[in-house]
Amino acid sequence: MSDIAIKIENLSKQYRLGQIGTGTISHDLNRWWHQVRGKENPYLKIGERNDRASISNSEYVWALQDINFEVNQGQILGIIGKNGAGKSTLLKILSKVTGPTTGTVKAKGRIASLLEVGTGFHPEMTGRENVYMNGTIMGMNRQEIKSKLDEIVEFAGVSRYLDTPIKRYSSGMMVRLGFAVAAHLEPEILVVDEVLAVGDAEFQKKAIGKMQDVSKNQGRTVLFVSHNMASVKSLCHSGILMQQGRIVFDGSIDDTINYYLKEENQKFKEKGGIEWKDPKERPGSEDFQLKKVFTSTNREDFKSVFSNEDKIFICVETEVLNELRNMRLNFRLLDKNDVVVFTSSSHSNEKSIKETGLYQYTMKIPANLLNHGTYFIELQAGMPGVKQILLNTKVLSFDIEKLTDSGTTHSTILPGVIAPTIEWVIKPNYI
Amino acid sequence: METQTWDTIIKPKRSLLSVNLAEVWKYRDLLRMLVLRDFVTIYKQTLLGPIWFFIQPIFTVLIYTFIFGEFAGISTDGLPKILFYLSGTVLWNYFADCFNKTATVFKDNQNVFGKVYFPRLISPLSIVVSGLLKLGVQLLLLLGFLLFYHFFTEVQLKIHLELLLLPCLIILMAALSLGLGMIITSLTTKYRDLVFLLQFGIQLLLYATPVIYPLSSVPEKYQWIIILNPMTSIIETFKYGVLGTGIFSWFNLTYTLLFTIIILILGTLIFNKTEKDFMDTV
C-alpha cells in the first residue's frame, strides 16, 4: 500500500528510574566498554514493564515496548490508555523531543507536534512577533508565516491586539493565538496531545472542527491523544489502546473505547463493595484513609445491581489518623463514558475540626434518578487550599438494571445520562 | 514495500558524526527570530535601557583602574589605563557572556526543548549572534575614548594594520565560546558538578588572560602558560592593532585558530549526541 503515512516498527523506550546522578558514570563506562568490544548494551536486557503501582527491583523500566502500528493517510488515530501507559512517551518520540531506545518510525512528510500551544511565546513581544517566533520554532519559514498571517490572526480573533505585547492578553487569547499558528502549519502529519483541554467550549469545538477539516479535506493524518473519550470518539476513525507501554488493542475507535472501558470496569465488578484489610493498601494519605466502600439498599449488605426504583446508599468507612481542619470528602458519580453525572461534597455536614478516629459516611442517591447502565463512584478528600489527603480515586461501580415497567407494555431504555421521573401535567381544553 | 520513500525517519541514537547542518540552515529564520527576541526584550522595563551597555564596561574599567592600576601598580604598557583596560574588557566580556550563556543552554531551554523539535544547535548559535549587538555598542564606546585621547591629550596611539583582523578575532571568540559552552552544557545534563566549576572557572580564566596586565609584563619563563590560553592571542592581537602595544604573533594566533577549530568540532559532536536524549536526563 502506498498510502501509509506513518509506520512504527518495534519501537521501545527505556527509562532509568530514581535518582540520576550517582552511579551514572559507572554505568556509562560499563556501557561504553561493552560497546567497544562489540557487545550488546548490558542495561537493555534488564528492565521491567511499566506498572506504576508495583514496586520493582530493577532500576530500568520500559516506558514503551515493541510498539508496531501503521496509520493510513488522511486517517485520525486516537491513542488512549491510563496515565502512565506510555502515550506521552510515544508522542515525544514522534515529535523528536526524545529518541527511542530501539526501533524506528518512518513517516511521509513533515510531522508537526502540538504537545503544547504557544511554545516559545515571550510575554514582552507583540502578538505579531510571537506568531513569527512560534511559527519558526515549529519549522515554518518567514515567507510561509507572512503569507498566512492574516488567516492566523483571523482564526485566533485577536486582530485588534496584534501589536500589543502578549503579556496584556488574556490566557484564552494566548491559547487561541497559539493554536491558530499550529493549525496553519500544514504538516502532512499532525500529532496532538491533550492541549485542547484548555480553552473554552467554543474554542474546543473550533479546534476539533479544524482538525477534522485538516484530515478530511486536505488528506492529512492526525494522531490524537486524550483522556476525554467523548472527544476521541467524535474525532477519530481508529484507535489504539496502550497499557503499561504496550499496545493491547488496535481497531476502530468504537471497538477500542469499548474494550478499554470493559477492561477498566472489570476491576470494579466487585460484589458491590471493597474492604481494604491491610492498612498499607488503603487509599489515602498519612492523615486519612479509606477502609471500606460499598453500595447497598439497606446500608448493610453489599449490592452492585440496582433497579432504578431503588434508593442507593453509598457507604464509606474511613479513618482519620491525624486531626484535620476543614476537611471534606467529595464524591463524583461518573457514567460509563467518564462523564461526570454530578458531584457532591460533605462540606456542609462536616465539623471544622475532625478528631482522629473512625468515621462512616453514608450518601443516599434518590430513587428514579439514574438511567440504565453502569456508573462509577470516584472519591476525593482534601482541605481546600491546604492539601489533598485523598486523590481522585475510582473505587467502585454499580449497575442500574432495566427500567421497570410502569404501565407501558414494553420497557424501553431511553437515551440520557440520567432518567429522573419528571412530573408531567397535561390539561385538555386549557383555555 | 521497501521501495517506498520516507521523508522522516526516527531511529535510536544517531552516530556521533551525523551532524545535520543542512537542517540548521533550514531553520535560519528561527535563528533570526531568537536574535530579534533578545534584542527586543533585553532591556524591556528597565529605567536606563540600552545605557546599561555602557554602564557595565565603564564601571568595570573604573574598578580595574583603581585596584590593579593605582593600588597594585600593574603595568599598562605605558598606555592610559582606561584605554588599556577597556579594550581588553570589551572583548573579554563578549567571550565570557557567550560562554556563560551557551553553557546553560539545555537547562535554560528545557521547557521549549521538551515540547517541540528544532535543531538544538540554533539556540547556542543565537546566543553568540545576539551578543554581537552588545559587543558592537561597546566597541563604539572604545572608539569614543580613542578619539577623545587622540584629540584632547598628548597620548600617541599607533594603530596597526592588524586591526583589520578584528572580524576574524570576533569570529574566533564566538566559535571558541560556542564550542566550550556546548561541551559544558552537554556534560551538565548528566553531571551537574560542572555548573559549580564553570561559575568560578570563567572568573579565574580572566586572570590567565592578559586583560588587566600586558603579556609583556609576564616573566618570560611563565609566558608559555598564559599563551596556552587561546584567548591570550586574541586579546593581544586586538590591543596591538588598536593601541599599538602588545605582542602580535602569527604563531600564537594560529595556535588559537587550531584550538578553536578542535573545540568547535568536539563541542558540536557532543552537543549533537546529547540533544537526542537530554530530555530524559536533565
XYZ file of C-alpha atoms in Angstrom, chain A residues 39-394:
356
model
C 28.667 -6.490 22.749
C 25.124 -5.577 23.452
C 24.306 -2.802 25.880
C 24.092 -4.641 29.213
C 21.346 -2.385 30.553
C 18.968 -3.069 27.706
C 18.311 -6.588 28.919
C 17.094 -5.641 32.316
C 14.061 -3.531 32.808
C 10.509 -4.326 33.564
C 7.150 -3.465 32.221
C 5.981 -0.120 33.328
C 3.485 -0.512 36.111
C 3.336 2.474 38.367
C 1.748 0.623 41.216
C 4.104 -2.294 41.586
C 7.374 -1.749 43.286
C 10.089 -3.038 41.066
C 13.594 -4.006 41.967
C 15.067 -3.063 38.621
C 16.404 0.411 38.071
C 15.365 0.380 34.435
C 11.888 0.378 33.112
C 10.351 0.102 29.662
C 8.069 3.040 29.046
C 7.326 1.640 25.608
C 7.864 -1.883 24.436
C 7.569 -3.316 20.930
C 5.175 -0.799 19.541
C 4.108 -1.585 15.988
C 1.417 0.163 14.037
C 0.667 1.945 10.812
C -1.575 4.855 10.060
C -3.003 5.489 6.647
C -3.001 8.862 5.085
C -5.964 11.039 5.983
C -6.827 8.959 8.997
C -7.334 10.264 12.523
C -5.941 7.855 15.062
C -6.873 8.130 18.723
C -4.414 6.890 21.307
C -5.990 6.081 24.640
C -4.879 4.497 27.875
C -4.446 5.170 31.538
C -1.953 7.655 32.923
C 1.499 6.187 32.600
C 0.555 3.835 29.779
C 3.206 5.381 27.547
C 1.074 7.674 25.419
C 3.065 10.793 26.087
C 6.352 8.991 25.614
C 5.139 7.822 22.242
C 4.185 11.364 21.291
C 7.523 12.662 22.472
C 9.332 10.224 20.247
C 7.119 11.086 17.301
C 7.811 14.748 17.805
C 11.553 14.071 18.111
C 11.776 15.592 21.552
C 13.376 12.418 22.794
C 14.819 9.442 20.980
C 13.690 5.820 21.049
C 15.878 3.125 22.595
C 15.197 0.685 19.777
C 13.018 0.577 16.698
C 12.148 3.067 14.003
C 9.459 5.468 12.988
C 9.059 6.130 9.303
C 6.858 8.891 8.058
C 5.935 10.518 4.826
C 6.132 14.260 5.053
C 6.589 16.681 7.842
C 5.494 15.729 11.361
C 4.336 18.647 13.457
C 3.515 18.115 17.051
C 1.313 20.041 19.352
C 2.368 18.981 22.801
C 1.675 22.496 23.935
C 0.267 25.572 22.273
C 2.292 28.722 22.014
C 5.719 27.211 22.577
C 8.325 29.944 22.669
C 5.896 32.788 23.275
C 7.603 35.651 25.004
C 5.375 37.895 27.124
C 7.220 41.080 26.166
C 6.820 40.591 22.444
C 3.772 41.621 20.459
C 1.230 39.210 19.068
C 2.693 39.594 15.619
C 6.240 38.931 16.761
C 5.086 35.904 18.699
C 3.339 34.473 15.675
C 6.666 34.583 13.872
C 8.504 33.249 16.915
C 6.151 30.335 17.459
C 5.845 29.621 13.755
C 9.567 29.433 13.174
C 10.029 27.222 16.241
C 7.571 24.813 14.683
C 9.506 24.792 11.450
C 7.831 27.332 9.200
C 9.903 29.927 7.434
C 9.246 33.633 7.382
C 7.703 33.654 3.930
C 5.174 30.990 4.872
C 4.167 32.826 8.010
C 3.913 36.127 6.204
C 1.547 34.697 3.645
C -0.659 33.167 6.323
C -0.519 35.915 8.918
C -3.942 37.322 8.099
C -5.588 33.911 8.234
C -3.917 33.097 11.539
C -4.963 36.346 13.135
C -8.488 35.957 11.909
C -8.751 32.392 13.191
C -7.475 33.482 16.592
C -9.717 36.526 16.620
C -7.089 38.871 18.041
C -6.567 41.328 15.179
C -7.105 44.364 17.407
C -4.324 43.326 19.741
C -1.801 42.276 17.126
C 0.721 44.918 18.096
C 0.208 44.649 21.843
C 2.673 42.640 23.944
C 1.035 39.352 24.750
C 1.529 39.816 28.466
C -1.565 42.004 28.145
C -3.536 39.165 26.581
C -5.992 37.047 28.483
C -4.916 33.443 28.792
C -7.676 32.426 26.407
C -6.406 34.803 23.758
C -2.932 33.398 24.107
C -4.147 29.828 23.671
C -6.194 30.809 20.638
C -3.247 32.545 19.065
C -1.011 29.547 19.745
C -3.469 27.093 18.294
C -4.086 29.319 15.294
C -0.400 29.209 14.414
C -0.303 25.447 14.820
C -3.447 24.973 12.781
C -1.867 26.759 9.860
C 1.319 24.745 9.907
C 0.037 22.419 7.211
C 2.190 19.442 8.057
C 1.398 16.106 6.440
C 1.145 14.549 9.895
C -0.170 16.334 12.942
C 0.423 14.962 16.422
C -1.855 16.435 19.078
C -1.711 15.947 22.823
C -4.475 16.939 25.180
C -3.841 20.590 24.533
C -7.483 21.088 23.822
C -8.265 20.616 27.479
C -7.575 24.304 27.882
C -9.703 26.974 26.304
C -13.433 27.412 26.401
C -16.020 25.154 24.858
C -16.380 27.300 21.769
C -12.682 27.196 21.135
C -12.525 23.447 21.680
C -15.227 22.986 19.119
C -13.385 25.202 16.703
C -10.166 23.300 17.288
C -11.767 19.895 16.795
C -13.519 21.186 13.703
C -10.217 22.399 12.330
C -8.615 19.019 12.893
C -11.470 17.240 11.160
C -11.218 19.662 8.298
C -7.482 19.162 8.012
C -7.890 15.420 7.779
C -10.945 15.234 5.593
C -10.364 17.995 3.097
C -6.628 18.141 2.972
C -5.881 14.456 3.382
C -3.635 14.948 6.351
C -3.032 12.426 9.061
C -3.730 13.201 12.702
C -2.603 11.337 15.811
C -4.629 12.405 18.804
C -4.012 11.530 22.434
C -6.653 12.219 25.007
C -8.355 11.031 28.140
C -11.593 12.506 27.046
C -13.468 9.614 25.478
C -16.150 11.870 24.094
C -13.770 13.951 22.012
C -11.769 10.908 20.922
C -14.947 9.237 19.815
C -16.198 12.200 17.848
C -12.901 12.942 16.171
C -11.090 9.693 15.466
C -11.610 6.891 12.975
C -9.426 4.258 14.530
C -7.782 3.802 17.852
C -5.077 2.044 19.752
C -5.194 1.237 23.418
C -1.981 1.307 25.385
C -1.306 -0.358 28.665
C 1.987 -0.493 30.503
C 3.938 0.542 27.449
C 2.379 -1.926 25.057
C -0.436 -1.815 22.560
C -3.162 -4.075 23.861
C -5.877 -3.283 21.374
C -5.941 -1.885 17.893
C -9.082 -1.347 15.850
C -11.910 1.011 15.073
C -12.307 3.788 17.589
C -15.594 2.445 18.924
C -14.182 -1.017 19.487
C -11.107 0.399 21.141
C -13.064 2.554 23.551
C -15.411 -0.291 24.388
C -12.519 -2.624 25.016
C -10.858 -0.032 27.221
C -13.949 0.607 29.267
C -14.675 -3.090 29.630
C -11.140 -3.700 30.853
C -11.397 -0.813 33.247
C -14.778 -1.925 34.509
C -13.687 -5.483 35.102
C -11.748 -4.322 38.107
C -14.823 -2.789 39.661
C -17.088 -5.756 39.185
C -16.762 -6.489 42.822
C -19.691 -7.651 44.794
C -20.827 -4.124 45.424
C -18.083 -3.220 47.832
C -14.440 -3.362 48.758
C -12.733 -3.517 52.045
C -9.035 -2.877 52.492
C -7.928 -5.110 55.336
C -4.239 -4.320 55.095
C -3.605 -0.718 56.213
C -0.781 -0.441 53.684
C -3.167 -0.926 50.782
C -5.743 1.594 51.884
C -6.161 4.555 49.571
C -5.373 7.875 51.212
C -2.512 9.550 52.974
C -0.889 9.607 56.365
C -3.796 11.727 57.631
C -6.791 9.987 56.186
C -7.567 6.552 54.777
C -10.436 4.691 53.214
C -11.254 1.399 54.934
C -14.339 0.178 53.190
C -16.655 1.387 50.444
C -19.856 -0.307 49.395
C -23.201 0.280 47.785
C -26.333 -1.014 49.359
C -30.093 -0.686 49.635
C -30.207 -1.187 53.391
C -26.850 0.278 54.480
C -25.620 -3.178 55.462
C -25.493 -5.711 52.660
C -23.260 -5.219 49.626
C -25.168 -4.870 46.415
C -23.951 -3.979 42.934
C -27.056 -4.233 40.790
C -29.972 -1.978 41.495
C -33.293 -1.285 39.964
C -33.981 2.295 39.020
C -36.643 2.388 41.707
C -34.183 1.568 44.468
C -32.701 4.144 46.746
C -28.980 3.632 46.661
C -26.829 4.123 49.719
C -23.139 4.686 49.220
C -21.332 3.876 52.435
C -17.750 4.935 53.006
C -15.859 3.917 56.121
C -12.789 5.997 56.838
C -10.191 6.524 59.458
C -8.765 9.884 60.428
C -5.201 9.357 61.620
C -4.276 12.961 62.390
C -6.598 15.699 63.473
C -7.889 17.512 60.381
C -9.199 21.017 59.922
C -11.885 21.872 57.389
C -11.583 18.578 55.649
C -14.205 17.472 53.184
C -14.955 14.328 51.285
C -16.091 14.806 47.721
C -17.892 12.232 45.716
C -18.391 12.165 41.979
C -20.663 9.892 40.064
C -19.416 9.091 36.567
C -21.164 7.318 33.761
C -19.517 4.680 31.604
C -18.018 7.282 29.291
C -16.362 9.057 32.193
C -18.844 11.895 32.031
C -19.472 13.400 35.447
C -23.139 12.929 36.345
C -22.907 15.017 39.480
C -20.569 15.984 42.287
C -21.409 16.129 45.937
C -19.422 17.240 48.964
C -19.569 16.531 52.672
C -18.655 20.185 53.179
C -21.848 21.462 54.795
C -22.128 18.469 57.093
C -18.574 18.404 58.425
C -17.395 19.890 61.678
C -14.488 22.259 61.275
C -12.162 20.126 63.397
C -12.144 16.420 62.890
C -10.529 14.367 65.593
C -8.746 11.105 64.973
C -10.948 8.040 64.819
C -13.299 6.121 62.591
C -15.968 7.868 60.567
C -18.685 6.442 58.432
C -20.221 8.459 55.612
C -23.476 7.491 54.001
C -24.734 9.168 50.876
C -28.191 8.477 49.517
C -28.955 8.665 45.839
C -32.703 9.055 45.446
C -34.741 6.507 43.565
C -35.832 7.119 39.988
C -32.881 9.247 39.089
C -30.341 7.142 37.252
C -30.664 5.550 33.855
C -29.972 2.015 32.805
C -26.246 1.274 32.718
C -23.038 1.298 34.666
C -21.950 4.106 36.971
C -18.701 4.708 38.786
C -18.025 6.233 42.153
C -15.000 8.445 42.477
C -13.902 9.791 45.850
C -11.576 12.603 46.718
C -10.800 14.281 50.027
C -8.882 17.340 50.956
C -8.602 20.501 52.922
C -9.352 23.281 50.431
C -6.372 25.484 49.819
C -4.178 23.387 52.103
C -3.698 19.924 50.749
C -5.209 16.859 49.221
C -5.494 13.919 51.523
C -7.058 11.536 49.047
C -6.502 11.988 45.337
C -9.371 11.315 42.957
C -9.862 7.568 43.171
C -12.364 5.461 41.333
